[in-house]
Every structure is written in structure tokens, then in C-alpha cells.
Amino acid sequence: ELEAELDSPQLAESEDICVDDLKILKEEELVEMALKEAFKEDEHVENASEGLENGSNSGYHTRSRKEHAVENASTSIEPSNGCPSTDLDGAATDRKNGSKKQKRRRMNDRHVEDAYIKKVDELAKIKQKQDEDKATAKLHALNAISKISEGSIPSSDKIERMKSLRFTSSSGKAKSADVKEHIPVLYPETILCVEVYHNIRKWSKVQEFLVLGRQTLTEIKDKICCLTDQVMQKAGRYDPSGYFLIEDIFFNDLRDPCAVDYSEPIFDWLRNSPDDAMKKWESIITGELQQKQRSVLGSVTPSRLPHFKAADMHKTRFCDFRFQLGARYLYCHQGDCKHTIVIRDMRSIHPDDVQNRAAYPIMIFQLKPRVQKCSVCKITRASKVTLDDKWARENPCYFCDYCYSLLHSKDESPLYGEFSVFDYLHE
């Protein structure tokens, strides 16, 4: 099969294509070449014209000297009619010579313009020829690839591969190999696009999921990845509690027996301090504008405090409550680590989506982690971070294990301990 493909007429024709003929020249390079060649010819024309002008000027000066001598002689001899001669003849001669110079310059300019146009036309033809050669080379490459693929890939496999390429979408980013079980999706079904933002950099989106409308809130909570969870796990103080605040409902995660209802102290504060709660709510809704209006006008139309409620997160599905697309909701975990949640989009599921319910929620976006390198070697990833270290160049300072041991220990015993050291977890 390889010999047959190598002896094919298409590959034989490819030998006629020369690599030098396919050299690509940019338009700027073509214009520059045209200008250089035109300027060269312009210089030749100018040199020739200068030579002609110098020759004509020398002849003119010689001729003027002779005429001057003749005029002097004529002025010494009085004409027969008795009238003295004038300089009108000399002025006419000067105008005639000036008109000749202007005509000569016009002819030179016209010649230069013709040379410009001629060179630009030639380079435009070169550009057109290059484009034709490039198109021929592309067609040749595509024909060769298609022939090789037709000879090596079965038609059914090729059709399936083309289908997978044609219907690639954001939902196709799910790794079906990681999902061992298959649960069919029940129709009709909706797909929600849920965005999760950073707990400190509120404007930075860290994750994005595709969630089914019949899935519970705990299923997406278990998929949200936050560095605070890793820190608390490493410190042995992990808290499985948390809640989503969507509209006026607190959805609490109480699956673990050790979980705490985060919404309970909030409800106690609402009952015990209604005035403070009302002021806080007005500042959240209207900010400082309504407070300034109250100080100037004396009174404004009071807003009503919502009737907040609580529900279990693991018993609530996305299709069981009301929400607004694009609105900013709250996700709180590990005590006071708060993230903004946005339900950005909602649509019906279609056959091109992943049809396995066990694959959802599907993560379609993950912020690339920022990894700190060692501040000493600048090569290895940091594994420790120090605070108030007197021998470190920065505060805080990042170290890999090797550089940290070289600077802070000798024979496995610490050199000094007047600083704080922590394990560095990548963001």
C-alpha cells in the first residue's frame, strides 16, 4: 500500500513544485522593493538630466557671452535709423530658455511616474503568482492527506470521527472515561450553567459547571474546589457545613452529623435586632444613596425586609425553587469563606449533550492555578512559606524543600526559630 501511494501520479506531480517558488513575500516587502527599484531608476534619470542641464547651461553661457560681445559691439555702433538698441531681445531669450527647462523637468517627472507604475505592476504580478502557487500547494496537500486517510482509515470510523468533530461543544468536555456507571437522563430536562467566583478576588471566575435541573444543590457543592477546604483539612479543622443563599432561602448542608446550621445565628439576629437588620438590608439594597436622601429629605419610602427561610440542601433540587438568571447569589463554607454564585444560562437538553446523568455536574471551566516558585533557586515549585524570616529576602518568602533546609538547618537541626513557617498550598 505504501509503494502504491508513493507511486501515485499526485505525488509525482508534487516534484514539479519548487520550494523557492513558494517563498512568501509580504505586501510591505513588495512595496519596499518597488520603491527601491524606482528610486534607483530615478537616480539614473536625475543624473542624466543633470548632465544634460550642465551641458546645456555651459552651451548657454558660451552663447550668452558671444551674444554679449555682439551686443557691446552693436551698441558702440549707432544704428542707421538713429535709435538706441534695448535689452528686449535678451529678456525674450531668457524666457525661452526657462520654458525649455520646465518642459524638460515635466518630461523627467512623467518618466519617473511611468517607471513607478511599471515596477508596481510587475511586483503585483509576482504577488498574484505567489498566491496561485500557495493555493496549488494547499490543494495538493489536502488531496494527499485525503488519499492517505482514505487508504488507512475505514469509512465507518472516518464518519464517526467527523461526527464527533462536527458536534464538539462545551458539553463535550466531560471525561466519560472517569464515570464508571451510566444513568440515563430523564426527559424533559434542563441544563443550567453555574459560575463560581473567587472568595477574595470577587471579579475572578474560578469554575463553571453544567448542572441538570433535577440535581440537588449538594451535588454541585461537592464539585466546588476552594483552597480554604484544603487548608482546613491540613490543619485538622475541616468543617462540612455550608449554605447557599438564593433569593430569600438559606439552603444548609446538614448531611454530616457534625455539621452546623450556619443560618441559625442569622435568624436569631433578625429576630432580636430588627432595626439593625433593616438598616443593614437598606445598605445592601440601595447603598449610601438612600441614607443621603434620608439626611436631606428627612424621610423616604421604607423598604421591607424579606421573609427569610431555611431548607435542607441535600433535599432541594434546582427545579424546586425560584431564581433569576445573571443574579449574584452567595455560597458560604468553612465559617466565613464566601463565594459569589451566578446561574448564567438555562436551556433544554438536546441529543448532542452528554446523556449520562452520572457525569453531571460537568466542569467546563477551571481557572489555571498560579504556582509560586522558590524565591531562592527560581526553578522548583515552592512547598513552604515563611513569615518574619530575618534571613529571607522577602516577607513572606517561598522555599522549596531543598533551599529551605540549606538556609534554616544544619545536620537536621534548626539554626534559628524566630520565624513562622507554613506548608504552601498552590492556589
Tab-separated table of C-alpha atoms in Angstrom:
chain	number	residue	atom	x	y	z
A	1	GLU	CA	0.000	0.000	0.000
A	2	LEU	CA	2.856	2.406	0.779
A	3	GLU	CA	4.520	1.680	-2.556
A	4	ALA	CA	1.229	2.279	-4.369
A	5	GLU	CA	0.753	5.600	-2.577
A	6	LEU	CA	4.343	6.693	-3.294
A	7	ASP	CA	3.974	5.832	-6.999
A	8	SER	CA	0.704	7.742	-7.314
A	9	PRO	CA	0.513	10.493	-10.011
A	10	GLN	CA	-0.383	13.118	-7.405
A	11	LEU	CA	2.897	12.613	-5.582
A	12	ALA	CA	4.747	12.582	-8.925
A	13	GLU	CA	3.229	15.920	-9.804
A	14	SER	CA	4.402	17.315	-6.489
A	15	GLU	CA	8.014	17.121	-7.713
A	16	ASP	CA	7.302	19.967	-10.137
A	17	ILE	CA	6.678	22.341	-7.250
A	18	CYS	CA	9.825	24.246	-6.305
A	19	VAL	CA	10.363	25.454	-2.788
A	20	ASP	CA	11.874	28.727	-3.977
A	21	ASP	CA	8.716	29.477	-5.945
A	22	LEU	CA	6.674	29.283	-2.740
A	23	LYS	CA	8.658	31.935	-0.922
A	24	ILE	CA	6.151	34.271	0.695
A	25	LEU	CA	6.698	37.998	0.394
A	26	LYS	CA	4.625	40.361	2.459
A	27	GLU	CA	2.940	43.351	0.874
A	28	GLU	CA	5.254	45.687	2.760
A	29	GLU	CA	8.268	43.913	1.293
A	30	LEU	CA	6.824	44.142	-2.228
A	31	VAL	CA	6.187	47.882	-1.840
A	32	GLU	CA	9.680	48.377	-0.467
A	33	MET	CA	11.185	46.511	-3.432
A	34	ALA	CA	9.171	48.636	-5.860
A	35	LEU	CA	10.290	51.861	-4.188
A	36	LYS	CA	13.934	50.814	-4.160
A	37	GLU	CA	13.930	49.907	-7.837
A	38	ALA	CA	12.016	53.061	-8.742
A	39	PHE	CA	14.408	55.207	-6.726
A	40	LYS	CA	17.381	53.582	-8.448
A	41	GLU	CA	15.961	54.392	-11.857
A	42	ASP	CA	15.002	57.852	-10.638
A	43	GLU	CA	18.619	58.443	-9.633
A	44	HIS	CA	19.796	57.376	-13.112
A	45	VAL	CA	17.279	59.736	-14.731
A	46	GLU	CA	18.278	62.598	-12.458
A	47	ASN	CA	21.974	62.030	-13.190
A	48	ALA	CA	21.276	62.004	-16.922
A	49	SER	CA	19.102	65.107	-16.677
A	50	GLU	CA	21.739	66.870	-14.599
A	51	GLY	CA	24.323	66.030	-17.277
A	52	LEU	CA	22.058	67.383	-19.970
A	53	GLU	CA	21.341	70.503	-17.990
A	54	ASN	CA	25.024	71.045	-17.284
A	55	GLY	CA	25.815	70.666	-20.972
A	56	SER	CA	23.003	72.992	-21.998
A	57	ASN	CA	23.964	75.502	-19.342
A	58	SER	CA	27.569	75.536	-20.483
A	59	GLY	CA	26.468	75.996	-24.072
A	60	TYR	CA	24.050	78.678	-22.996
A	61	HIS	CA	26.763	80.513	-21.065
A	62	THR	CA	29.093	80.314	-24.045
A	63	ARG	CA	26.356	81.516	-26.324
A	64	SER	CA	25.417	84.343	-23.942
A	65	ARG	CA	28.999	85.523	-23.790
A	66	LYS	CA	29.137	85.681	-27.561
A	67	GLU	CA	25.840	87.498	-27.722
A	68	HIS	CA	27.055	89.917	-25.058
A	69	ALA	CA	30.112	90.707	-27.117
A	70	VAL	CA	27.966	91.216	-30.183
A	71	GLU	CA	25.600	93.465	-28.229
A	72	ASN	CA	28.512	95.557	-26.963
A	73	ALA	CA	29.748	95.927	-30.460
A	74	SER	CA	26.313	96.840	-31.728
A	75	THR	CA	25.802	99.436	-29.019
A	76	SER	CA	29.120	101.107	-29.887
A	77	ILE	CA	27.903	101.476	-33.455
A	78	GLU	CA	24.763	103.516	-33.725
A	79	PRO	CA	22.015	102.045	-35.914
A	80	SER	CA	21.157	103.522	-39.216
A	81	ASN	CA	17.819	104.897	-38.057
A	82	GLY	CA	19.471	106.701	-35.152
A	83	CYS	CA	17.529	104.895	-32.340
A	84	PRO	CA	19.479	103.231	-29.494
A	85	SER	CA	19.110	99.395	-29.018
A	86	THR	CA	17.351	97.876	-25.954
A	87	ASP	CA	17.531	94.612	-23.831
A	88	LEU	CA	14.216	93.183	-25.065
A	89	ASP	CA	15.953	90.558	-27.111
A	90	GLY	CA	17.883	89.275	-24.047
A	91	ALA	CA	14.701	89.003	-21.924
A	92	ALA	CA	12.948	87.041	-24.653
A	93	THR	CA	15.916	84.697	-24.862
A	94	ASP	CA	15.764	84.064	-21.050
A	95	ARG	CA	12.034	83.264	-21.140
A	96	LYS	CA	12.612	80.863	-23.993
A	97	ASN	CA	15.379	79.051	-22.103
A	98	GLY	CA	13.212	78.846	-18.912
A	99	SER	CA	10.309	77.296	-20.803
A	100	LYS	CA	12.661	74.667	-22.204
A	101	LYS	CA	13.819	73.755	-18.666
A	102	GLN	CA	10.229	73.380	-17.427
A	103	LYS	CA	9.361	71.126	-20.354
A	104	ARG	CA	12.436	69.023	-19.683
A	105	ARG	CA	11.505	68.640	-15.969
A	106	ARG	CA	7.945	67.672	-16.838
A	107	MET	CA	9.234	65.009	-19.180
A	108	ASN	CA	11.544	63.669	-16.455
A	109	ASP	CA	8.714	63.573	-13.869
A	110	ARG	CA	6.451	61.775	-16.329
A	111	HIS	CA	9.193	59.258	-16.990
A	112	VAL	CA	9.659	58.610	-13.248
A	113	GLU	CA	5.893	58.101	-12.753
A	114	ASP	CA	5.827	55.621	-15.620
A	115	ALA	CA	8.736	53.759	-14.027
A	116	TYR	CA	6.882	53.614	-10.660
A	117	ILE	CA	3.725	52.262	-12.276
A	118	LYS	CA	5.676	49.724	-14.313
A	119	LYS	CA	7.536	48.362	-11.261
A	120	VAL	CA	4.382	48.188	-9.137
A	121	ASP	CA	2.608	46.265	-11.911
A	122	GLU	CA	5.488	43.809	-12.147
A	123	LEU	CA	5.529	43.201	-8.376
A	124	ALA	CA	1.735	42.847	-8.344
A	125	LYS	CA	2.094	40.077	-10.938
A	126	ILE	CA	4.714	38.419	-8.721
A	127	LYS	CA	2.311	38.596	-5.752
A	128	GLN	CA	-0.504	37.080	-7.812
A	129	LYS	CA	1.787	34.265	-8.974
A	130	GLN	CA	2.770	33.528	-5.357
A	131	ASP	CA	-0.883	33.366	-4.285
A	132	GLU	CA	-1.617	30.917	-7.101
A	133	ASP	CA	1.352	28.748	-6.076
A	134	LYS	CA	0.221	28.756	-2.444
A	135	ALA	CA	-3.306	27.720	-3.428
A	136	THR	CA	-1.905	24.929	-5.605
A	137	ALA	CA	0.284	23.699	-2.754
A	138	LYS	CA	-2.663	23.706	-0.308
A	139	LEU	CA	-4.843	21.749	-2.736
A	140	HIS	CA	-2.033	19.269	-3.304
A	141	ALA	CA	-1.532	18.766	0.436
A	142	LEU	CA	-5.238	18.268	1.055
A	143	ASN	CA	-5.505	15.751	-1.774
A	144	ALA	CA	-2.536	13.796	-0.487
A	145	ILE	CA	-3.877	13.750	3.073
A	146	SER	CA	-7.340	12.706	1.962
A	147	LYS	CA	-5.903	9.903	-0.159
A	148	ILE	CA	-3.739	8.601	2.660
A	149	SER	CA	-6.636	8.804	5.125
A	150	GLU	CA	-8.967	7.009	2.721
A	151	GLY	CA	-6.474	4.197	2.306
A	152	SER	CA	-5.720	3.756	6.021
A	153	ILE	CA	-9.000	4.602	7.859
A	154	PRO	CA	-12.213	2.624	7.303
A	155	SER	CA	-15.168	4.613	6.062
A	156	SER	CA	-17.367	3.928	9.126
A	157	ASP	CA	-14.657	5.005	11.585
A	158	LYS	CA	-13.986	8.106	9.485
A	159	ILE	CA	-17.672	9.063	9.531
A	160	GLU	CA	-17.864	8.637	13.306
A	161	ARG	CA	-14.762	10.758	13.791
A	162	MET	CA	-16.147	13.508	11.586
A	163	LYS	CA	-19.401	13.446	13.571
A	164	SER	CA	-17.528	13.843	16.833
A	165	LEU	CA	-15.594	16.786	15.394
A	166	ARG	CA	-18.718	18.389	13.948
A	167	PHE	CA	-20.708	18.248	17.180
A	168	THR	CA	-17.971	19.318	19.571
A	169	SER	CA	-19.367	21.771	22.111
A	170	SER	CA	-18.836	22.896	25.690
A	171	SER	CA	-20.821	19.926	26.956
A	172	GLY	CA	-18.398	17.551	25.214
A	173	LYS	CA	-15.611	18.432	27.635
A	174	ALA	CA	-16.861	15.832	30.126
A	175	LYS	CA	-14.482	12.941	30.670
A	176	SER	CA	-16.803	9.998	30.166
A	177	ALA	CA	-13.937	7.598	30.993
A	178	ASP	CA	-13.928	8.862	34.593
A	179	VAL	CA	-17.622	7.998	35.029
A	180	LYS	CA	-17.999	4.249	35.615
A	181	GLU	CA	-21.782	3.988	35.872
A	182	HIS	CA	-24.363	5.099	33.359
A	183	ILE	CA	-27.683	6.602	34.441
A	184	PRO	CA	-29.971	7.689	31.588
A	185	VAL	CA	-31.256	11.238	31.581
A	186	LEU	CA	-34.997	11.640	32.088
A	187	TYR	CA	-36.772	13.849	29.553
A	188	PRO	CA	-37.783	16.651	29.638
A	189	GLU	CA	-34.647	18.017	31.311
A	190	THR	CA	-32.937	21.393	31.557
A	191	ILE	CA	-29.259	22.293	31.789
A	192	LEU	CA	-28.070	25.192	33.937
A	193	CYS	CA	-24.728	26.958	33.576
A	194	VAL	CA	-23.452	27.870	37.068
A	195	GLU	CA	-20.408	30.103	37.661
A	196	VAL	CA	-18.335	30.196	40.864
A	197	TYR	CA	-16.158	33.226	41.692
A	198	HIS	CA	-13.092	33.651	43.908
A	199	ASN	CA	-13.580	34.303	47.616
A	200	ILE	CA	-11.143	37.270	47.665
A	201	ARG	CA	-10.906	38.407	44.046
A	202	LYS	CA	-14.648	38.737	43.641
A	203	TRP	CA	-14.376	39.573	39.935
A	204	SER	CA	-12.371	36.426	39.073
A	205	LYS	CA	-14.290	33.360	37.919
A	206	VAL	CA	-12.667	30.139	39.117
A	207	GLN	CA	-15.076	27.411	37.966
A	208	GLU	CA	-18.056	26.875	35.690
A	209	PHE	CA	-20.395	23.864	35.651
A	210	LEU	CA	-23.231	22.391	33.617
A	211	VAL	CA	-25.886	21.128	36.038
A	212	LEU	CA	-29.142	19.305	35.416
A	213	GLY	CA	-32.334	20.837	36.721
A	214	ARG	CA	-33.217	17.649	38.668
A	215	GLN	CA	-29.892	17.576	40.537
A	216	THR	CA	-29.628	18.640	44.159
A	217	LEU	CA	-27.580	21.559	45.429
A	218	THR	CA	-25.212	19.252	47.321
A	219	GLU	CA	-24.055	17.703	44.037
A	220	ILE	CA	-22.592	20.999	42.838
A	221	LYS	CA	-21.321	21.895	46.341
A	222	ASP	CA	-19.193	18.739	46.337
A	223	LYS	CA	-17.686	19.776	42.987
A	224	ILE	CA	-16.653	23.301	44.056
A	225	CYS	CA	-12.910	23.409	44.732
A	226	CYS	CA	-11.585	26.028	47.155
A	227	LEU	CA	-8.145	26.382	48.695
A	228	THR	CA	-9.723	27.083	52.099
A	229	ASP	CA	-11.044	23.499	52.233
A	230	GLN	CA	-7.533	22.138	51.663
A	231	VAL	CA	-6.039	24.404	54.317
A	232	MET	CA	-8.641	23.399	56.882
A	233	GLN	CA	-8.184	19.719	56.071
A	234	LYS	CA	-4.418	20.016	56.503
A	235	ALA	CA	-4.913	21.829	59.809
A	236	GLY	CA	-7.361	19.160	61.013
A	237	ARG	CA	-10.203	21.661	61.388
A	238	TYR	CA	-12.324	20.864	58.344
A	239	ASP	CA	-15.974	21.901	58.694
A	240	PRO	CA	-18.501	20.112	56.444
A	241	SER	CA	-21.114	22.833	56.992
A	242	GLY	CA	-22.141	25.460	54.469
A	243	TYR	CA	-25.100	27.133	52.818
A	244	PHE	CA	-26.343	28.688	49.583
A	245	LEU	CA	-28.302	31.931	49.926
A	246	ILE	CA	-30.525	32.117	46.829
A	247	GLU	CA	-33.189	34.817	46.814
A	248	ASP	CA	-34.596	34.631	50.387
A	249	ILE	CA	-33.824	30.973	51.235
A	250	PHE	CA	-30.839	29.583	53.157
A	251	PHE	CA	-30.053	26.093	51.827
A	252	ASN	CA	-27.959	24.442	54.585
A	253	ASP	CA	-25.766	21.379	54.195
A	254	LEU	CA	-26.632	19.187	57.186
A	255	ARG	CA	-25.661	15.772	55.811
A	256	ASP	CA	-22.820	15.279	58.277
A	257	PRO	CA	-23.825	14.744	61.933
A	258	CYS	CA	-21.129	17.252	62.939
A	259	ALA	CA	-22.458	19.924	60.583
A	260	VAL	CA	-23.654	23.243	61.988
A	261	ASP	CA	-26.642	25.258	60.799
A	262	TYR	CA	-24.954	28.495	59.674
A	263	SER	CA	-28.298	30.231	59.180
A	264	GLU	CA	-29.478	29.832	62.793
A	265	PRO	CA	-27.415	32.744	64.272
A	266	ILE	CA	-28.554	34.913	61.338
A	267	PHE	CA	-32.219	34.214	62.129
A	268	ASP	CA	-31.569	34.964	65.815
A	269	TRP	CA	-30.059	38.320	64.854
A	270	LEU	CA	-33.047	39.115	62.615
A	271	ARG	CA	-35.469	38.394	65.473
A	272	ASN	CA	-33.524	40.154	68.210
A	273	SER	CA	-32.319	43.248	66.277
A	274	PRO	CA	-34.941	44.143	63.659
A	275	ASP	CA	-33.832	47.795	63.427
A	276	ASP	CA	-30.196	46.888	62.814
A	277	ALA	CA	-31.299	44.262	60.354
A	278	MET	CA	-33.432	46.808	58.495
A	279	LYS	CA	-30.541	49.283	58.254
A	280	LYS	CA	-28.234	46.548	57.035
A	281	TRP	CA	-30.775	45.468	54.430
A	282	GLU	CA	-31.261	49.044	53.185
A	283	SER	CA	-27.492	49.498	52.829
A	284	ILE	CA	-27.318	46.260	50.867
A	285	ILE	CA	-30.187	47.178	48.539
A	286	THR	CA	-29.587	50.900	47.982
A	287	GLY	CA	-26.138	51.595	49.403
A	288	GLU	CA	-25.401	55.142	50.620
A	289	LEU	CA	-27.899	56.834	48.271
A	290	GLN	CA	-30.966	56.243	50.449
A	291	GLN	CA	-29.063	57.274	53.587
A	292	LYS	CA	-28.130	60.610	51.961
A	293	GLN	CA	-31.756	61.122	50.874
A	294	ARG	CA	-32.908	60.461	54.425
A	295	SER	CA	-30.436	63.013	55.833
A	296	VAL	CA	-31.601	65.661	53.300
A	297	LEU	CA	-35.336	64.965	52.922
A	298	GLY	CA	-35.984	63.642	56.391
A	299	SER	CA	-37.877	60.529	55.311
A	300	VAL	CA	-38.042	58.139	52.396
A	301	THR	CA	-40.271	55.245	51.468
A	302	PRO	CA	-39.130	52.382	53.710
A	303	SER	CA	-38.231	49.043	52.143
A	304	ARG	CA	-39.493	45.780	53.563
A	305	LEU	CA	-37.222	43.112	54.998
A	306	PRO	CA	-37.665	39.782	53.168
A	307	HIS	CA	-39.089	36.803	54.999
A	308	PHE	CA	-36.029	34.599	55.050
A	309	LYS	CA	-36.497	30.845	55.231
A	310	ALA	CA	-34.250	27.808	55.649
A	311	ALA	CA	-34.192	24.499	53.767
A	312	ASP	CA	-32.020	21.396	53.533
A	313	MET	CA	-29.518	21.485	50.712
A	314	HIS	CA	-29.478	17.746	50.050
A	315	LYS	CA	-33.275	17.667	49.685
A	316	THR	CA	-33.597	20.622	47.284
A	317	ARG	CA	-33.224	20.414	43.513
A	318	PHE	CA	-32.588	23.333	41.183
A	319	CYS	CA	-36.074	22.940	39.725
A	320	ASP	CA	-37.690	23.283	43.178
A	321	PHE	CA	-37.010	26.988	43.825
A	322	ARG	CA	-37.145	30.312	42.021
A	323	PHE	CA	-34.046	32.156	40.841
A	324	GLN	CA	-33.022	34.872	38.393
A	325	LEU	CA	-30.576	34.364	35.559
A	326	GLY	CA	-27.497	36.535	35.979
A	327	ALA	CA	-28.244	37.410	39.628
A	328	ARG	CA	-25.461	37.163	42.208
A	329	TYR	CA	-26.073	34.634	44.983
A	330	LEU	CA	-23.952	33.556	47.940
A	331	TYR	CA	-22.135	30.343	48.813
A	332	CYS	CA	-20.567	30.207	52.306
A	333	HIS	CA	-18.392	27.438	53.786
A	334	GLN	CA	-15.648	26.931	56.382
A	335	GLY	CA	-17.132	29.568	58.646
A	336	ASP	CA	-16.699	32.796	56.682
A	337	CYS	CA	-15.290	31.846	53.255
A	338	LYS	CA	-17.815	33.390	50.862
A	339	HIS	CA	-18.104	32.962	47.087
A	340	THR	CA	-20.396	34.579	44.550
A	341	ILE	CA	-22.582	32.139	42.586
A	342	VAL	CA	-24.204	33.124	39.289
A	343	ILE	CA	-26.683	30.992	37.324
A	344	ARG	CA	-25.751	32.399	33.949
A	345	ASP	CA	-27.791	30.332	31.496
A	346	MET	CA	-30.640	27.820	31.284
A	347	ARG	CA	-31.690	25.726	28.283
A	348	SER	CA	-33.286	22.439	27.344
A	349	ILE	CA	-31.074	19.404	26.918
A	350	HIS	CA	-30.530	18.221	23.335
A	351	PRO	CA	-29.158	14.980	21.858
A	352	ASP	CA	-25.645	16.380	21.428
A	353	ASP	CA	-25.271	16.839	25.197
A	354	VAL	CA	-23.866	14.139	27.460
A	355	GLN	CA	-26.724	11.706	28.083
A	356	ASN	CA	-25.294	10.198	31.256
A	357	ARG	CA	-26.785	11.715	34.407
A	358	ALA	CA	-23.869	10.385	36.480
A	359	ALA	CA	-21.479	12.643	34.537
A	360	TYR	CA	-23.159	15.831	35.783
A	361	PRO	CA	-22.255	18.384	37.102
A	362	ILE	CA	-19.771	18.779	34.251
A	363	MET	CA	-16.943	21.244	34.858
A	364	ILE	CA	-16.430	23.217	31.632
A	365	PHE	CA	-14.059	25.852	33.037
A	366	GLN	CA	-11.318	25.761	35.660
A	367	LEU	CA	-9.063	28.717	36.413
A	368	LYS	CA	-5.447	27.830	35.766
A	369	PRO	CA	-3.668	27.695	39.129
A	370	ARG	CA	-0.941	30.198	39.881
A	371	VAL	CA	2.108	28.332	41.167
A	372	GLN	CA	4.766	30.155	43.171
A	373	LYS	CA	8.347	29.112	42.547
A	374	CYS	CA	11.086	29.040	45.131
A	375	SER	CA	12.355	32.556	45.838
A	376	VAL	CA	15.948	31.235	46.075
A	377	CYS	CA	16.509	28.908	43.132
A	378	LYS	CA	13.652	30.269	40.951
A	379	ILE	CA	13.234	26.791	39.453
A	380	THR	CA	11.391	24.382	41.760
A	381	ARG	CA	7.850	24.872	42.960
A	382	ALA	CA	7.570	26.224	46.471
A	383	SER	CA	6.482	23.875	49.230
A	384	LYS	CA	6.947	26.136	52.277
A	385	VAL	CA	6.333	29.795	53.058
A	386	THR	CA	7.933	31.748	55.901
A	387	LEU	CA	6.851	34.896	57.718
A	388	ASP	CA	9.165	37.350	59.542
A	389	ASP	CA	12.240	35.382	58.468
A	390	LYS	CA	15.333	37.519	59.120
A	391	TRP	CA	17.465	35.684	56.546
A	392	ALA	CA	14.874	35.781	53.792
A	393	ARG	CA	14.891	38.438	51.114
A	394	GLU	CA	11.097	38.771	51.066
A	395	ASN	CA	8.293	38.648	53.589
A	396	PRO	CA	6.531	36.271	53.074
A	397	CYS	CA	9.173	34.183	51.335
A	398	TYR	CA	8.642	30.946	49.406
A	399	PHE	CA	11.044	27.989	49.555
A	400	CYS	CA	11.352	24.556	48.077
A	401	ASP	CA	12.332	21.777	50.476
A	402	TYR	CA	15.985	21.764	49.420
A	403	CYS	CA	16.570	25.525	49.658
A	404	TYR	CA	14.672	25.705	52.940
A	405	SER	CA	16.876	23.021	54.513
A	406	LEU	CA	20.078	24.711	53.288
A	407	LEU	CA	19.125	28.047	54.829
A	408	HIS	CA	17.430	27.013	58.065
A	409	SER	CA	19.005	23.774	59.246
A	410	LYS	CA	22.352	22.077	59.739
A	411	ASP	CA	22.701	18.348	60.375
A	412	GLU	CA	18.888	18.162	60.600
A	413	SER	CA	18.800	20.661	63.488
A	414	PRO	CA	17.303	24.172	63.062
A	415	LEU	CA	19.718	27.082	63.054
A	416	TYR	CA	17.193	29.583	64.450
A	417	GLY	CA	13.481	29.668	65.132
A	418	GLU	CA	12.469	33.335	65.229
A	419	PHE	CA	10.047	32.992	62.327
A	420	SER	CA	6.850	31.250	61.297
A	421	VAL	CA	6.765	28.545	58.626
A	422	PHE	CA	3.749	27.011	56.874
A	423	ASP	CA	3.194	24.452	54.160
A	424	TYR	CA	2.484	26.192	50.888
A	425	LEU	CA	-0.625	25.044	49.035
A	426	HIS	CA	-0.949	26.030	45.390
A	427	GLU	CA	-3.856	28.332	44.595
